[in-house]
Each structure stands twice: as C-alpha cells, then as structure tokens.
Tab-separated table of C-alpha atoms in Angstrom:
chain	number	residue	atom	x	y	z
A	1	MET	CA	-122.069	-33.398	106.460
A	2	THR	CA	-120.187	-36.557	105.500
A	3	VAL	CA	-119.051	-37.992	102.197
A	4	VAL	CA	-120.059	-41.348	100.719
A	5	GLY	CA	-120.248	-42.997	97.359
A	6	PRO	CA	-119.079	-41.757	93.981
A	7	PHE	CA	-117.858	-38.232	93.297
A	8	GLY	CA	-117.705	-37.493	97.041
A	9	LEU	CA	-121.490	-37.332	97.380
A	10	SER	CA	-122.355	-35.584	100.642
A	11	VAL	CA	-125.102	-36.886	102.917
A	12	ARG	CA	-126.480	-34.440	105.439
A	13	ASP	CA	-128.231	-36.839	107.787
A	14	GLN	CA	-126.551	-39.347	110.075
A	15	ALA	CA	-129.344	-41.910	109.822
A	16	LEU	CA	-129.313	-41.794	106.016
A	17	GLU	CA	-125.530	-41.985	105.970
A	18	ALA	CA	-125.611	-45.037	108.223
A	19	ASP	CA	-128.207	-46.754	106.041
A	20	VAL	CA	-126.252	-46.051	102.860
A	21	GLN	CA	-122.896	-47.106	104.280
A	22	THR	CA	-124.337	-50.278	105.781
A	23	GLY	CA	-126.107	-51.107	102.546
A	24	LEU	CA	-123.018	-50.539	100.396
A	25	ALA	CA	-120.910	-52.682	102.739
A	26	ALA	CA	-123.474	-55.481	102.418
A	27	VAL	CA	-123.408	-55.100	98.619
A	28	GLU	CA	-119.612	-55.386	98.646
A	29	ALA	CA	-119.829	-58.591	100.647
A	30	GLY	CA	-122.538	-59.847	98.295
A	31	LEU	CA	-120.371	-59.150	95.252
A	32	LEU	CA	-117.470	-61.114	96.701
A	33	ASP	CA	-119.761	-64.006	97.597
A	34	ALA	CA	-121.438	-64.014	94.171
A	35	THR	CA	-118.091	-64.110	92.353
A	36	LYS	CA	-116.707	-67.117	94.223
A	37	SER	CA	-116.352	-70.403	92.387
A	38	ASP	CA	-115.173	-73.888	93.300
A	39	VAL	CA	-112.511	-73.283	90.641
A	40	PRO	CA	-109.906	-70.847	92.066
A	41	PHE	CA	-108.974	-69.449	88.649
A	42	ILE	CA	-112.610	-68.528	87.936
A	43	THR	CA	-112.800	-66.769	91.304
A	44	GLU	CA	-109.648	-64.826	90.480
A	45	ALA	CA	-110.934	-63.742	87.074
A	46	ALA	CA	-114.464	-62.975	88.306
A	47	GLN	CA	-113.215	-60.886	91.246
A	48	HIS	CA	-110.629	-59.057	89.155
A	49	LEU	CA	-112.767	-55.948	88.600
A	50	VAL	CA	-114.652	-56.263	91.897
A	51	LEU	CA	-111.380	-55.919	93.787
A	52	ALA	CA	-110.216	-53.104	91.488
A	53	GLY	CA	-112.899	-50.944	93.085
A	54	GLY	CA	-115.184	-48.575	91.244
A	55	LYS	CA	-117.702	-45.898	92.072
A	56	ARG	CA	-120.541	-48.358	92.899
A	57	PHE	CA	-122.782	-45.734	91.312
A	58	ARG	CA	-125.657	-48.133	90.687
A	59	PRO	CA	-125.742	-49.751	94.164
A	60	LEU	CA	-125.684	-46.278	95.712
A	61	LEU	CA	-128.758	-45.349	93.690
A	62	VAL	CA	-130.491	-48.542	94.861
A	63	MET	CA	-129.819	-47.552	98.486
A	64	LEU	CA	-131.061	-43.974	98.027
A	65	ALA	CA	-134.199	-45.048	96.123
A	66	ALA	CA	-134.989	-47.561	98.889
A	67	GLN	CA	-135.299	-44.657	101.322
A	68	PHE	CA	-138.749	-43.945	99.864
A	69	GLY	CA	-139.992	-47.223	101.335
A	70	ASP	CA	-138.437	-49.651	103.802
A	71	PRO	CA	-134.651	-49.444	103.220
A	72	TYR	CA	-134.151	-52.602	105.277
A	73	ALA	CA	-136.456	-54.751	103.125
A	74	PRO	CA	-134.784	-58.075	102.254
A	75	GLY	CA	-134.688	-57.531	98.492
A	76	VAL	CA	-132.838	-54.209	98.512
A	77	VAL	CA	-129.232	-55.401	98.880
A	78	PRO	CA	-129.578	-58.437	96.542
A	79	SER	CA	-131.080	-56.214	93.830
A	80	ALA	CA	-128.089	-53.863	94.165
A	81	VAL	CA	-125.766	-56.864	93.792
A	82	VAL	CA	-127.655	-57.884	90.630
A	83	VAL	CA	-127.288	-54.509	88.908
A	84	GLU	CA	-123.598	-54.204	89.815
A	85	LEU	CA	-122.833	-57.765	88.664
A	86	THR	CA	-124.583	-57.000	85.383
A	87	HIS	CA	-122.593	-53.787	85.011
A	88	LEU	CA	-119.322	-55.574	85.766
A	89	ALA	CA	-120.117	-58.293	83.236
A	90	THR	CA	-120.636	-55.693	80.515
A	91	LEU	CA	-117.222	-54.188	81.325
A	92	TYR	CA	-115.491	-57.513	80.611
A	93	HIS	CA	-117.259	-57.690	77.246
A	94	ASP	CA	-116.719	-53.990	76.453
A	95	ASP	CA	-112.985	-54.293	77.014
A	96	VAL	CA	-112.794	-57.162	74.538
A	97	MET	CA	-114.766	-55.233	71.924
A	98	ASP	CA	-112.706	-52.066	72.475
A	99	GLU	CA	-109.402	-53.968	72.808
A	100	ALA	CA	-108.832	-52.004	76.020
A	101	ASP	CA	-105.604	-52.481	77.970
A	102	VAL	CA	-106.625	-50.897	81.277
A	103	ARG	CA	-109.791	-50.835	83.352
A	104	ARG	CA	-110.097	-49.092	86.731
A	105	GLY	CA	-106.356	-48.561	86.878
A	106	VAL	CA	-105.463	-52.250	86.465
A	107	ASP	CA	-104.841	-54.518	83.484
A	108	SER	CA	-108.102	-55.380	81.768
A	109	ALA	CA	-109.109	-59.037	81.934
A	110	ASN	CA	-108.512	-59.485	78.205
A	111	THR	CA	-104.992	-58.099	78.567
A	112	ARG	CA	-104.225	-60.420	81.471
A	113	TRP	CA	-105.914	-63.642	80.322
A	114	GLY	CA	-106.960	-63.133	76.706
A	115	ASN	CA	-110.270	-62.412	74.999
A	116	SER	CA	-111.818	-65.848	75.462
A	117	ILE	CA	-111.387	-65.862	79.247
A	118	ALA	CA	-112.642	-62.264	79.473
A	119	VAL	CA	-115.806	-63.046	77.503
A	120	LEU	CA	-116.499	-66.228	79.448
A	121	THR	CA	-115.921	-64.451	82.768
A	122	GLY	CA	-118.467	-61.837	81.758
A	123	ASP	CA	-120.884	-64.681	80.979
A	124	PHE	CA	-120.159	-66.191	84.396
A	125	LEU	CA	-121.080	-62.891	86.064
A	126	PHE	CA	-124.319	-62.691	84.070
A	127	ALA	CA	-125.154	-66.213	85.253
A	128	ARG	CA	-124.497	-65.310	88.886
A	129	ALA	CA	-126.616	-62.163	88.539
A	130	SER	CA	-129.463	-64.300	87.173
A	131	HIS	CA	-129.123	-66.738	90.070
A	132	THR	CA	-129.519	-63.911	92.606
A	133	LEU	CA	-132.310	-62.346	90.567
A	134	ALA	CA	-134.365	-65.543	90.575
A	135	ASP	CA	-134.850	-65.199	94.326
A	136	LEU	CA	-136.361	-61.714	93.875
A	137	GLY	CA	-139.425	-62.917	91.995
A	138	PRO	CA	-140.760	-63.037	88.417
A	139	GLU	CA	-141.434	-59.286	88.192
A	140	ALA	CA	-137.801	-58.517	89.004
A	141	VAL	CA	-136.685	-61.073	86.422
A	142	ARG	CA	-138.892	-59.454	83.777
A	143	ILE	CA	-137.640	-55.943	84.580
A	144	GLN	CA	-134.010	-57.004	84.478
A	145	SER	CA	-134.437	-58.956	81.241
A	146	GLU	CA	-136.063	-55.974	79.541
A	147	ALA	CA	-133.237	-53.713	80.703
A	148	PHE	CA	-130.642	-56.216	79.529
A	149	GLU	CA	-132.315	-56.391	76.120
A	150	ARG	CA	-132.111	-52.598	75.887
A	151	LEU	CA	-128.485	-52.667	76.974
A	152	VAL	CA	-127.521	-55.192	74.315
A	153	THR	CA	-129.606	-53.396	71.686
A	154	GLY	CA	-127.760	-50.175	72.497
A	155	GLN	CA	-124.428	-51.941	72.073
A	156	ILE	CA	-125.511	-53.414	68.729
A	157	LEU	CA	-126.734	-50.023	67.495
A	158	GLU	CA	-123.447	-48.433	68.533
A	159	THR	CA	-121.488	-51.105	66.663
A	160	ALA	CA	-123.690	-50.883	63.551
A	161	GLY	CA	-123.735	-47.081	63.485
A	162	PRO	CA	-126.610	-44.811	62.413
A	163	MET	CA	-128.720	-45.764	59.420
A	164	ASP	CA	-128.580	-43.591	56.312
A	165	GLY	CA	-130.277	-40.255	56.951
A	166	ARG	CA	-130.259	-40.607	60.744
A	167	ASP	CA	-128.700	-37.761	62.729
A	168	PRO	CA	-125.560	-39.295	64.320
A	169	VAL	CA	-126.068	-37.286	67.521
A	170	ASP	CA	-129.675	-38.495	67.919
A	171	HIS	CA	-128.509	-42.041	67.195
A	172	TYR	CA	-125.777	-41.751	69.811
A	173	LEU	CA	-128.159	-40.470	72.486
A	174	ASP	CA	-130.461	-43.438	71.773
A	175	VAL	CA	-127.449	-45.750	72.133
A	176	LEU	CA	-126.636	-44.260	75.535
A	177	GLY	CA	-130.237	-44.628	76.676
A	178	GLY	CA	-129.861	-48.357	76.083
A	179	LYS	CA	-126.236	-48.958	77.058
A	180	THR	CA	-126.163	-46.842	80.214
A	181	GLY	CA	-129.564	-45.334	80.988
A	182	SER	CA	-131.378	-48.669	81.103
A	183	LEU	CA	-129.341	-50.192	83.940
A	184	VAL	CA	-129.177	-46.970	85.963
A	185	ALA	CA	-132.960	-46.712	85.622
A	186	VAL	CA	-133.325	-50.283	86.890
A	187	SER	CA	-131.095	-49.468	89.861
A	188	CYS	CA	-133.516	-46.755	90.952
A	189	ARG	CA	-136.518	-48.915	90.106
A	190	PHE	CA	-135.281	-51.903	92.093
A	191	GLY	CA	-134.428	-49.786	95.123
A	192	ALA	CA	-137.883	-48.231	95.225
A	193	MET	CA	-139.737	-51.421	94.266
A	194	MET	CA	-137.932	-53.711	96.687
A	195	SER	CA	-138.507	-51.235	99.504
A	196	GLY	CA	-142.264	-51.277	98.868
A	197	ALA	CA	-142.499	-47.653	97.745
A	198	ASP	CA	-145.680	-46.468	96.008
A	199	GLU	CA	-145.902	-47.279	92.298
A	200	SER	CA	-145.895	-43.566	91.434
A	201	VAL	CA	-142.596	-43.181	93.299
A	202	VAL	CA	-141.142	-46.210	91.521
A	203	ASP	CA	-142.067	-44.660	88.161
A	204	ILE	CA	-140.597	-41.248	89.043
A	205	LEU	CA	-137.316	-42.733	90.208
A	206	THR	CA	-137.090	-44.957	87.124
A	207	GLN	CA	-137.398	-41.937	84.844
A	208	TYR	CA	-134.906	-40.023	86.975
A	209	GLY	CA	-132.406	-42.873	86.666
A	210	GLU	CA	-132.759	-43.076	82.887
A	211	ARG	CA	-131.842	-39.417	82.471
A	212	LEU	CA	-129.124	-39.478	85.104
A	213	GLY	CA	-127.533	-42.486	83.400
A	214	VAL	CA	-127.284	-40.673	80.072
A	215	ALA	CA	-125.877	-37.564	81.796
A	216	PHE	CA	-123.327	-39.756	83.567
A	217	GLN	CA	-122.055	-41.203	80.275
A	218	LEU	CA	-122.014	-37.800	78.585
A	219	ALA	CA	-119.875	-36.509	81.455
A	220	ASP	CA	-117.463	-39.387	80.730
A	221	ASP	CA	-117.371	-38.270	77.090
A	222	VAL	CA	-116.391	-34.773	78.160
A	223	LEU	CA	-113.826	-36.122	80.623
A	224	ASP	CA	-112.187	-38.240	77.933
A	225	ILE	CA	-111.282	-35.002	76.153
A	226	ALA	CA	-111.020	-32.452	78.958
A	227	SER	CA	-109.566	-34.272	81.969
A	228	ASP	CA	-105.913	-34.700	82.824
A	229	SER	CA	-106.652	-37.689	85.062
A	230	HIS	CA	-109.609	-39.784	83.978
A	231	GLU	CA	-111.809	-41.012	86.843
A	232	SER	CA	-112.353	-44.385	85.201
A	233	GLY	CA	-108.640	-45.130	85.312
A	234	LYS	CA	-108.269	-44.631	81.578
A	235	THR	CA	-105.749	-42.269	80.028
A	236	PRO	CA	-107.340	-39.038	78.704
A	237	GLY	CA	-108.160	-39.341	75.036
A	238	THR	CA	-108.480	-43.133	75.171
A	239	ASP	CA	-111.822	-43.131	73.336
A	240	LEU	CA	-110.431	-40.616	70.869
A	241	ARG	CA	-107.366	-42.741	70.141
A	242	GLU	CA	-109.474	-45.873	69.713
A	243	GLY	CA	-111.860	-44.167	67.293
A	244	ILE	CA	-114.864	-44.547	69.595
A	245	PRO	CA	-117.427	-41.874	68.660
A	246	THR	CA	-118.210	-39.639	71.619
A	247	LEU	CA	-120.444	-36.587	71.781
A	248	PRO	CA	-117.737	-33.873	71.417
A	249	VAL	CA	-116.418	-35.563	68.264
A	250	LEU	CA	-119.939	-36.016	66.876
A	251	HIS	CA	-120.657	-32.321	67.446
A	252	LEU	CA	-117.377	-31.452	65.719
A	253	ARG	CA	-118.290	-33.584	62.695
A	254	ALA	CA	-121.737	-31.985	62.534
A	255	ALA	CA	-120.211	-28.502	62.604
A	256	ALA	CA	-117.689	-29.398	59.916
A	257	ALA	CA	-120.426	-30.813	57.676
A	258	ALA	CA	-122.770	-27.870	58.237
A	259	HIS	CA	-120.334	-24.976	57.905
A	260	GLY	CA	-117.230	-26.348	56.192
A	261	ARG	CA	-114.816	-24.196	58.177
A	262	PRO	CA	-111.245	-25.126	57.199
A	263	GLU	CA	-110.105	-25.462	60.814
A	264	ASP	CA	-112.988	-27.874	61.558
A	265	LEU	CA	-112.326	-29.962	58.457
A	266	GLU	CA	-108.629	-30.065	59.336
A	267	LEU	CA	-109.386	-31.276	62.870
A	268	VAL	CA	-111.759	-33.953	61.557
A	269	ALA	CA	-109.017	-35.152	59.200
A	270	LEU	CA	-106.573	-35.229	62.109
A	271	ILE	CA	-108.976	-37.322	64.215
A	272	ASP	CA	-109.647	-39.665	61.296
A	273	GLY	CA	-105.906	-40.194	60.841
A	274	ASP	CA	-103.459	-42.314	62.779
A	275	LEU	CA	-103.808	-41.313	66.425
A	276	SER	CA	-101.479	-44.073	67.585
A	277	ASP	CA	-98.823	-41.411	67.042
A	278	ASP	CA	-98.490	-39.606	70.394
A	279	GLU	CA	-97.836	-36.203	68.862
A	280	ARG	CA	-100.891	-36.378	66.572
A	281	HIS	CA	-102.996	-37.638	69.481
A	282	ALA	CA	-101.834	-34.794	71.742
A	283	GLU	CA	-102.528	-32.246	69.006
A	284	ALA	CA	-106.050	-33.595	68.459
A	285	LEU	CA	-106.735	-33.435	72.209
A	286	ARG	CA	-105.356	-29.896	72.487
A	287	ARG	CA	-107.527	-28.608	69.650
A	288	LEU	CA	-110.670	-30.395	70.807
A	289	ARG	CA	-110.279	-28.924	74.284
A	290	THR	CA	-110.668	-25.420	72.870
A	291	HIS	CA	-113.312	-26.257	70.260
A	292	PRO	CA	-116.971	-25.200	70.769
A	293	ALA	CA	-117.976	-28.851	70.272
A	294	LEU	CA	-116.674	-29.661	73.748
A	295	GLU	CA	-118.739	-26.899	75.344
A	296	GLN	CA	-121.773	-28.085	73.387
A	297	ALA	CA	-121.291	-31.577	74.852
A	298	ARG	CA	-121.073	-30.034	78.317
A	299	ARG	CA	-124.382	-28.256	77.729
A	300	ASP	CA	-125.984	-31.551	76.689
A	301	THR	CA	-124.693	-33.153	79.883
A	302	VAL	CA	-126.197	-30.354	81.965
A	303	ARG	CA	-129.503	-30.651	80.108
A	304	TYR	CA	-129.894	-34.364	80.903
A	305	ALA	CA	-128.823	-33.812	84.520
A	306	GLU	CA	-131.378	-31.020	84.913
A	307	GLU	CA	-134.084	-33.204	83.363
A	308	ALA	CA	-133.222	-35.857	85.959
A	309	ARG	CA	-133.447	-33.307	88.762
A	310	ALA	CA	-136.821	-32.065	87.487
A	311	MET	CA	-138.213	-35.595	87.691
A	312	LEU	CA	-137.693	-35.529	91.471
A	313	ALA	CA	-140.048	-32.587	92.028
A	314	PRO	CA	-143.161	-34.618	93.005
A	315	LEU	CA	-141.265	-36.649	95.632
A	316	PRO	CA	-141.556	-35.686	99.303
A	317	ASP	CA	-138.775	-33.409	100.508
A	318	GLY	CA	-136.128	-35.014	102.660
A	319	TYR	CA	-132.499	-36.026	102.837
A	320	ALA	CA	-132.858	-38.840	100.307
A	321	LYS	CA	-134.400	-36.529	97.715
A	322	ALA	CA	-131.667	-33.962	98.397
A	323	ALA	CA	-128.988	-36.628	97.906
A	324	LEU	CA	-130.500	-37.693	94.575
A	325	ALA	CA	-130.570	-34.044	93.469
A	326	GLU	CA	-126.935	-33.734	94.491
A	327	MET	CA	-126.109	-36.676	92.233
A	328	CYS	CA	-127.197	-34.443	89.351
A	329	ASP	CA	-124.880	-31.695	90.585
A	330	ALA	CA	-122.026	-34.193	90.905
A	331	VAL	CA	-122.448	-35.403	87.321
A	332	VAL	CA	-122.417	-31.821	86.027
A	333	HIS	CA	-119.340	-31.073	88.167
A	334	ARG	CA	-117.514	-34.022	86.602
A	335	ALA	CA	-118.122	-32.486	83.187
A	336	GLY	CA	-116.619	-29.189	84.327
C-alpha cells in the first residue's frame, strides 16, 4: 500500500499507483506550462498559487475516473489541467471578495499585488483554461461552461443570501452544490468521458463527484472550527472571524431561533460582535467546539460522503473503485 494525492489517499495496486502518479506529474507540468506568459510579471502572478502547492483534489479525481476507460487517452491530462486552472482562478477571486491575507500558507495574491492584479490574474487563468478546453471538443466546452455557470451562480447566491422564507441551511447547501460540487463533478465526468468510459459510468461518476464535492466543503467548515492546524493553510476560525456563514454557525443560529436557549443566544451575539478581538474570537471558537451544532455539521458531512459512496455501487469492483470509496472515508476523517 502506498500513499498518493490529498489526505494521504492509499492506493493498493502498483499499476494504479503508477498511472495516478504519472498523470499527476503530467498535470503539474501542464499547469506550469499553461501559466507561462511572455510577460514575466504575469507568469509570476499566475504561478503564485500553482507553486504554493495544494491537494490537487480535482486532478486526482480525473485520474481515478479515467481508470474506467483508457487512462492513457490523450484528453485525460489536459482535462485535469482545465479543472485545476479553473479552481485556481476562483481562488484568486475568492481571496479578493473575502479580503483574505493568506492562501495555502503564503500571502494571497491580493495581499502581495493588490485586488486589481489578483482579479486580472484569475481572469488570465480562466482564459488559459478555455484555450486548453477548446482542443478537447465542443462537448467538453459545453460541460465546462455549464459547470462554470453553476459555480458563479453559487457564488452570487452566497453573496446575496437566502431569500425571505428560505431555510438558510438549505440555501447554503445549494450554494455549495454550485460553488464546489459542480467543478468536482466535472472532474469525475471529464476523467470518465475522456477515457471513453460507458455513458452510464460517466453519469455515475458525475453524481458521485457532486456529492463528494459538497462533503469536501462541509469538512472544511468543520475544520475551520475544530482544527488546530487548518489544512488549507488558513488559521482556524478564519471564516468565523470574517463573518463567512458556515454550516456549524448556521446550525447554531437555527437552534437559537427554534429554542431560544440563553446560552445559544449569547453565543450568537458573541459571533455577531467584533471578532477582530483575539480574546472574543478565541472564546467563540472554544464555545462552538463544544456546541451540538458542530456535531450536527459533522453528521451532514458524513451523510454527503456516504451518498457519494453509495453512487459507486453499480461500478465494477476494482482498485479504482476502492480508491474512490476511500476518498469518501478521507473526507469524513478530515471532519473528525
């Protein structure tokens, strides 16, 4: 058994391990090539987050999904480059919107060069992703454009907030389906499609990816509260301090509204106050870590991960299917 990819995913077959490692190395080279410009400063800005590393979660899913067809098909690696470039571009934009200082353990692009350069660099990455995508055919372009529309729609819905009368938790889960689930689903879809897998397999893996993507983001929500060392390179409680609604906080608000317990209302007031104060921030984190809302968010994470695993049932047994199932375990493990 060897370890590859995010979360220390174990692969129990040497041939599969070799395929995955070779594919991910080719993706890394493709990312560096796609982020080069004739203008050295643009290259520096575009490669800023590429060189900072990352889990390469989406390219790994492309490689594993391709195992259900021909993993060496010419479109597999370029499609993985497309989804990772798209993901990286959204990070540049997200950091501007969130006024983030750190990303993947390094200064965010907006901190280093300002908001305008960060936004334009994200646009540059989208352009390069589109250039690579054009060589993969009109169907790939359509799939990616639909996913990108969902991604942007999710971001808009998150920014606008739920409409009057809409359950904030349901609204948030819809947001995550667009912001995160859509691109993870496309990663699985591209891997299977580019490898020539049967259409039924492509559909199964797409649905698996959608659910896994939501579980992955929910695990991040839990980690933002529960972890002492955040995997994304962010300080624990970053989303909390910045007032970004995450599932544990939404569950807390729902409990406070439904039952009116003084301790819940007091914690909501604390969270709604000035969390730039380190002592108030630490107190809010401490109390959230012991609140049932955090455990409820963990259960939601497990539920989406188990739904993803259930989608795999019709696929033929083998090492690739086992690795995809283990991705569900890894996401749940991240959430504790």
